[in-house]
mmCIF file of C-alpha atoms in Angstrom:
data_model
loop_
_atom_site.group_PDB
_atom_site.id
_atom_site.type_symbol
_atom_site.label_atom_id
_atom_site.label_comp_id
_atom_site.label_asym_id
_atom_site.label_seq_id
_atom_site.Cartn_x
_atom_site.Cartn_y
_atom_site.Cartn_z
ATOM 1 C CA GLU J 10 -4.511 5.775 26.083
ATOM 2 C CA ALA J 11 -4.522 3.416 23.113
ATOM 3 C CA GLN J 12 -7.987 3.433 21.635
ATOM 4 C CA VAL J 13 -10.311 3.411 18.678
ATOM 5 C CA THR J 14 -12.715 6.335 18.707
ATOM 6 C CA GLN J 15 -15.997 6.254 16.849
ATOM 7 C CA ASN J 16 -18.439 9.091 16.471
ATOM 8 C CA PRO J 17 -21.277 9.507 16.947
ATOM 9 C CA ARG J 18 -22.316 6.918 19.548
ATOM 10 C CA TYR J 19 -25.970 7.207 18.607
ATOM 11 C CA LEU J 20 -27.553 8.474 15.414
ATOM 12 C CA ILE J 21 -31.128 8.598 14.200
ATOM 13 C CA THR J 22 -31.560 9.659 10.614
ATOM 14 C CA VAL J 23 -34.066 9.532 7.787
ATOM 15 C CA THR J 24 -33.977 7.372 4.699
ATOM 16 C CA GLY J 25 -31.784 8.807 1.981
ATOM 17 C CA LYS J 26 -29.901 11.379 4.028
ATOM 18 C CA LYS J 27 -26.173 10.856 3.572
ATOM 19 C CA LEU J 28 -24.204 10.284 6.717
ATOM 20 C CA THR J 29 -20.654 9.554 7.825
ATOM 21 C CA VAL J 30 -19.524 7.640 10.873
ATOM 22 C CA THR J 31 -15.986 8.537 11.798
ATOM 23 C CA CYS J 32 -13.348 6.189 13.159
ATOM 24 C CA SER J 33 -9.911 7.115 14.384
ATOM 25 C CA GLN J 34 -7.163 5.067 16.059
ATOM 26 C CA ASN J 35 -4.041 6.324 17.840
ATOM 27 C CA MET J 36 -1.993 3.103 17.748
ATOM 28 C CA ASN J 37 -0.465 3.444 14.283
ATOM 29 C CA HIS J 38 -2.262 0.272 13.243
ATOM 30 C CA GLU J 39 -2.116 -0.792 9.619
ATOM 31 C CA TYR J 40 -5.381 -2.712 9.572
ATOM 32 C CA MET J 41 -8.797 -1.187 10.109
ATOM 33 C CA SER J 42 -12.216 -2.674 9.612
ATOM 34 C CA TRP J 43 -15.908 -1.935 9.904
ATOM 35 C CA TYR J 44 -18.457 -4.422 11.215
ATOM 36 C CA ARG J 45 -22.170 -4.326 11.745
ATOM 37 C CA GLN J 46 -23.831 -6.343 14.463
ATOM 38 C CA ASP J 47 -27.411 -7.511 14.249
ATOM 39 C CA PRO J 48 -29.286 -9.830 16.629
ATOM 40 C CA GLY J 49 -28.721 -13.478 15.797
ATOM 41 C CA LEU J 50 -26.265 -12.676 13.008
ATOM 42 C CA GLY J 51 -23.165 -11.828 14.976
ATOM 43 C CA LEU J 52 -20.670 -9.407 13.490
ATOM 44 C CA ARG J 53 -20.495 -9.102 9.748
ATOM 45 C CA GLN J 54 -17.576 -7.405 8.064
ATOM 46 C CA ILE J 55 -18.497 -4.473 5.832
ATOM 47 C CA TYR J 56 -15.121 -3.237 4.595
ATOM 48 C CA TYR J 57 -11.558 -3.533 5.695
ATOM 49 C CA SER J 58 -8.345 -1.717 4.941
ATOM 50 C CA MET J 59 -4.841 -3.104 5.061
ATOM 51 C CA ASN J 60 -3.152 0.279 4.831
ATOM 52 C CA VAL J 61 -3.519 3.786 3.451
ATOM 53 C CA GLU J 62 -5.386 3.767 0.136
ATOM 54 C CA VAL J 63 -5.884 -0.022 0.331
ATOM 55 C CA THR J 64 -9.437 -1.140 1.021
ATOM 56 C CA ASP J 65 -11.469 -4.234 0.213
ATOM 57 C CA LYS J 66 -15.001 -5.475 0.590
ATOM 58 C CA GLY J 67 -16.113 -7.670 3.425
ATOM 59 C CA ASP J 68 -19.235 -9.800 3.451
ATOM 60 C CA VAL J 69 -21.855 -7.042 3.402
ATOM 61 C CA PRO J 70 -20.466 -3.996 1.530
ATOM 62 C CA GLU J 71 -23.619 -2.996 -0.350
ATOM 63 C CA GLY J 72 -24.806 0.492 0.540
ATOM 64 C CA TYR J 73 -21.551 1.502 2.206
ATOM 65 C CA LYS J 74 -18.400 3.329 1.180
ATOM 66 C CA VAL J 75 -15.101 3.772 2.931
ATOM 67 C CA SER J 76 -11.870 5.651 2.390
ATOM 68 C CA ARG J 77 -8.422 5.446 3.954
ATOM 69 C CA LYS J 78 -6.604 8.646 3.132
ATOM 70 C CA GLU J 79 -4.720 8.728 6.421
ATOM 71 C CA LYS J 80 -3.487 5.822 8.487
ATOM 72 C CA ARG J 81 -5.399 6.817 11.594
ATOM 73 C CA ASN J 82 -8.828 7.449 10.045
ATOM 74 C CA PHE J 83 -11.287 5.092 8.387
ATOM 75 C CA PRO J 84 -14.701 6.728 7.940
ATOM 76 C CA LEU J 85 -17.798 4.768 6.972
ATOM 77 C CA ILE J 86 -20.106 6.536 4.553
ATOM 78 C CA LEU J 87 -23.740 5.733 3.890
ATOM 79 C CA GLU J 88 -24.639 7.640 0.747
ATOM 80 C CA SER J 89 -28.361 6.878 0.887
ATOM 81 C CA PRO J 90 -29.232 5.085 4.124
ATOM 82 C CA SER J 91 -32.166 2.701 4.224
ATOM 83 C CA PRO J 92 -34.003 1.146 7.185
ATOM 84 C CA ASN J 93 -32.219 -2.198 6.674
ATOM 85 C CA GLN J 94 -29.003 -0.423 7.617
ATOM 86 C CA THR J 95 -30.319 0.130 11.118
ATOM 87 C CA SER J 96 -27.703 -1.639 13.181
ATOM 88 C CA LEU J 97 -24.884 -1.413 15.700
ATOM 89 C CA TYR J 98 -21.640 -0.542 13.933
ATOM 90 C CA PHE J 99 -18.127 -1.187 15.152
ATOM 91 C CA CYS J 100 -14.814 0.049 13.902
ATOM 92 C CA ALA J 101 -11.727 -1.970 14.787
ATOM 93 C CA SER J 102 -8.006 -1.774 14.167
ATOM 94 C CA SER J 103 -5.064 -4.112 14.409
ATOM 95 C CA SER J 104 -1.332 -4.127 13.937
ATOM 96 C CA ALA J 105 0.092 -6.105 11.040
ATOM 97 C CA GLY J 106 2.594 -7.731 13.358
ATOM 98 C CA THR J 107 0.279 -8.452 16.270
ATOM 99 C CA PRO J 108 -3.099 -9.934 15.324
ATOM 100 C CA GLY J 109 -6.107 -9.143 17.451
ATOM 101 C CA TYR J 110 -8.489 -6.263 17.008
ATOM 102 C CA THR J 111 -9.015 -3.250 19.230
ATOM 103 C CA PHE J 112 -12.653 -2.229 18.924
ATOM 104 C CA GLY J 113 -14.357 1.118 19.209
ATOM 105 C CA SER J 114 -17.353 1.585 21.506
ATOM 106 C CA GLY J 115 -19.849 1.298 18.695
ATOM 107 C CA THR J 116 -22.329 3.500 16.853
ATOM 108 C CA ARG J 117 -25.985 2.655 17.134
ATOM 109 C CA LEU J 118 -27.635 3.813 13.921
ATOM 110 C CA THR J 119 -31.372 3.997 13.359
ATOM 111 C CA VAL J 120 -32.697 4.809 9.908
ATOM 112 C CA VAL J 121 -36.389 5.711 9.793
ATOM 113 C CA SER Q 15 -20.909 -17.717 5.170
ATOM 114 C CA GLN Q 16 -19.670 -17.808 8.726
ATOM 115 C CA GLN Q 17 -16.007 -18.605 9.236
ATOM 116 C CA GLY Q 18 -16.520 -18.948 12.972
ATOM 117 C CA GLU Q 19 -19.569 -20.526 14.564
ATOM 118 C CA GLU Q 20 -19.957 -20.829 18.319
ATOM 119 C CA ASP Q 21 -21.742 -23.485 20.276
ATOM 120 C CA PRO Q 22 -23.807 -23.338 22.427
ATOM 121 C CA GLN Q 23 -25.725 -20.202 21.561
ATOM 122 C CA ALA Q 24 -26.459 -19.604 25.238
ATOM 123 C CA LEU Q 25 -25.115 -20.999 28.489
ATOM 124 C CA SER Q 26 -26.279 -20.431 32.055
ATOM 125 C CA ILE Q 27 -24.153 -21.598 34.986
ATOM 126 C CA GLN Q 28 -23.631 -20.953 38.671
ATOM 127 C CA GLU Q 29 -20.770 -18.841 39.943
ATOM 128 C CA GLY Q 30 -17.724 -21.013 40.565
ATOM 129 C CA GLU Q 31 -18.547 -23.487 37.795
ATOM 130 C CA ASN Q 32 -16.561 -23.820 34.596
ATOM 131 C CA ALA Q 33 -17.922 -22.619 31.275
ATOM 132 C CA THR Q 34 -16.941 -24.187 27.969
ATOM 133 C CA MET Q 35 -17.706 -22.686 24.588
ATOM 134 C CA ASN Q 36 -16.888 -24.212 21.245
ATOM 135 C CA CYS Q 37 -16.114 -22.725 17.872
ATOM 136 C CA SER Q 38 -15.937 -24.305 14.448
ATOM 137 C CA TYR Q 39 -14.490 -22.732 11.334
ATOM 138 C CA LYS Q 40 -14.369 -23.598 7.677
ATOM 139 C CA THR Q 41 -11.078 -22.714 6.021
ATOM 140 C CA SER Q 42 -7.431 -22.882 6.990
ATOM 141 C CA ILE Q 43 -6.309 -20.202 9.422
ATOM 142 C CA ASN Q 44 -3.145 -18.616 10.782
ATOM 143 C CA ASN Q 45 -4.703 -17.991 14.146
ATOM 144 C CA LEU Q 46 -8.005 -17.996 15.987
ATOM 145 C CA GLN Q 47 -9.079 -15.285 18.357
ATOM 146 C CA TRP Q 48 -11.605 -15.097 21.174
ATOM 147 C CA TYR Q 49 -13.378 -11.928 22.212
ATOM 148 C CA ARG Q 50 -15.789 -10.889 24.948
ATOM 149 C CA GLN Q 51 -18.593 -8.384 24.575
ATOM 150 C CA ASN Q 52 -20.535 -6.890 27.428
ATOM 151 C CA SER Q 53 -24.035 -5.910 26.435
ATOM 152 C CA GLY Q 54 -23.945 -3.488 23.504
ATOM 153 C CA ARG Q 55 -20.329 -2.510 24.112
ATOM 154 C CA GLY Q 56 -17.284 -2.975 21.936
ATOM 155 C CA LEU Q 57 -15.592 -6.352 21.792
ATOM 156 C CA VAL Q 58 -12.519 -6.956 23.899
ATOM 157 C CA HIS Q 59 -9.766 -9.242 22.680
ATOM 158 C CA LEU Q 60 -9.202 -12.067 25.168
ATOM 159 C CA ILE Q 61 -6.739 -14.500 23.708
ATOM 160 C CA LEU Q 62 -5.222 -15.609 20.417
ATOM 161 C CA ILE Q 63 -4.026 -19.085 19.541
ATOM 162 C CA ARG Q 64 -1.864 -19.691 16.499
ATOM 163 C CA SER Q 65 -2.370 -22.556 14.120
ATOM 164 C CA ASN Q 66 0.782 -24.343 15.350
ATOM 165 C CA GLU Q 67 -0.386 -24.251 18.973
ATOM 166 C CA ARG Q 68 -2.726 -26.776 20.564
ATOM 167 C CA GLU Q 69 -3.447 -25.111 23.879
ATOM 168 C CA LYS Q 70 -2.959 -21.738 25.471
ATOM 169 C CA HIS Q 71 -3.669 -20.330 28.922
ATOM 170 C CA SER Q 72 -4.283 -16.820 30.180
ATOM 171 C CA GLY Q 73 -5.397 -16.469 33.787
ATOM 172 C CA ARG Q 74 -8.699 -18.340 34.109
ATOM 173 C CA LEU Q 75 -8.947 -18.816 30.345
ATOM 174 C CA ARG Q 76 -7.866 -21.916 28.512
ATOM 175 C CA VAL Q 77 -8.122 -22.177 24.742
ATOM 176 C CA THR Q 78 -7.578 -25.272 22.659
ATOM 177 C CA LEU Q 79 -7.267 -25.572 18.907
ATOM 178 C CA ASP Q 80 -7.720 -28.667 16.775
ATOM 179 C CA THR Q 81 -6.839 -27.784 13.196
ATOM 180 C CA SER Q 82 -7.713 -31.270 11.944
ATOM 181 C CA LYS Q 83 -11.289 -30.788 13.132
ATOM 182 C CA LYS Q 84 -11.284 -27.056 12.453
ATOM 183 C CA SER Q 85 -12.495 -26.377 15.960
ATOM 184 C CA SER Q 86 -11.524 -24.477 19.082
ATOM 185 C CA SER Q 87 -12.822 -24.299 22.606
ATOM 186 C CA LEU Q 88 -12.696 -21.626 25.278
ATOM 187 C CA LEU Q 89 -12.821 -22.715 28.899
ATOM 188 C CA ILE Q 90 -13.432 -20.201 31.661
ATOM 189 C CA THR Q 91 -12.642 -21.737 35.028
ATOM 190 C CA ALA Q 92 -14.177 -20.725 38.361
ATOM 191 C CA SER Q 93 -16.601 -18.372 36.653
ATOM 192 C CA ARG Q 94 -17.737 -15.137 38.241
ATOM 193 C CA ALA Q 95 -20.842 -13.022 37.773
ATOM 194 C CA ALA Q 96 -18.603 -10.485 36.015
ATOM 195 C CA ASP Q 97 -17.928 -13.086 33.298
ATOM 196 C CA THR Q 98 -21.529 -12.656 32.124
ATOM 197 C CA ALA Q 99 -21.130 -11.536 28.519
ATOM 198 C CA SER Q 100 -21.202 -12.765 24.941
ATOM 199 C CA TYR Q 101 -18.154 -14.579 23.666
ATOM 200 C CA PHE Q 102 -17.093 -14.684 20.033
ATOM 201 C CA CYS Q 103 -14.482 -16.562 18.116
ATOM 202 C CA ALA Q 104 -12.928 -14.923 15.094
ATOM 203 C CA ALA Q 105 -10.968 -16.542 12.337
ATOM 204 C CA PRO Q 106 -9.002 -14.499 9.821
ATOM 205 C CA PHE Q 107 -8.951 -15.984 6.366
ATOM 206 C CA ASN Q 108 -5.542 -17.476 5.657
ATOM 207 C CA THR Q 109 -4.824 -15.175 2.757
ATOM 208 C CA GLY Q 110 -2.342 -12.773 4.307
ATOM 209 C CA GLY Q 111 -5.106 -10.236 4.196
ATOM 210 C CA PHE Q 112 -7.356 -9.193 6.966
ATOM 211 C CA LYS Q 113 -10.784 -10.490 6.181
ATOM 212 C CA THR Q 114 -11.882 -11.716 9.592
ATOM 213 C CA ILE Q 115 -15.159 -13.456 10.200
ATOM 214 C CA PHE Q 116 -16.880 -13.583 13.555
ATOM 215 C CA GLY Q 117 -19.499 -16.068 14.628
ATOM 216 C CA ALA Q 118 -22.850 -15.210 16.205
ATOM 217 C CA GLY Q 119 -21.431 -15.716 19.693
ATOM 218 C CA THR Q 120 -22.237 -17.616 22.875
ATOM 219 C CA ARG Q 121 -24.200 -15.732 25.502
ATOM 220 C CA LEU Q 122 -22.895 -16.706 28.925
ATOM 221 C CA PHE Q 123 -24.892 -15.949 32.048
ATOM 222 C CA VAL Q 124 -23.233 -16.590 35.386
ATOM 223 C CA LYS Q 125 -25.615 -16.628 38.317
ATOM 224 C CA ALA Q 126 -24.335 -15.336 41.639
#
């Protein structure tokens, strides 16, 4: 089944403790992206990647890191999480030739 | 800065009625996409309309695009309780890249 898989689905962590949210897609998509969703603010793009080793900042990149060493994986790294990074995070991927994202199921992160 | 902004923010209708949601965007686009999100779940791609198209249909969905007004509308005909969800428009920046901005969404509630 074609899908984007994010892990974990839920995560509660403490301020300052580094964490990684994994994202993997099995559709050979070139484009991958991370979004955060907060009430009243919709989805805001954190980082996106157009292909292996090609990444760029979205609208809200501060406090986040990404890497794209393999085409299928696009992990999101929070080096020192803070409470304002408490949010619902989505990974998404898309083919270069066929626009339209496939989204993962989301990761609900709480930083205390 | 939001590339896509939906209107209204919330809409409540009776089953069988039509629901219309509007989206405005700011810069030139190659295409505009509409997505549905059931509470807290990942977004699902519904329909894409390209900048050289004025109208597109898919089942009970009808999308229009007016590039001169930088606006789009999504019409759901003969709505069902299962259509209850949030609906988002998304507009990729017309840079050949993949920076895609979503609006805050329209929350649709269809009463049975």
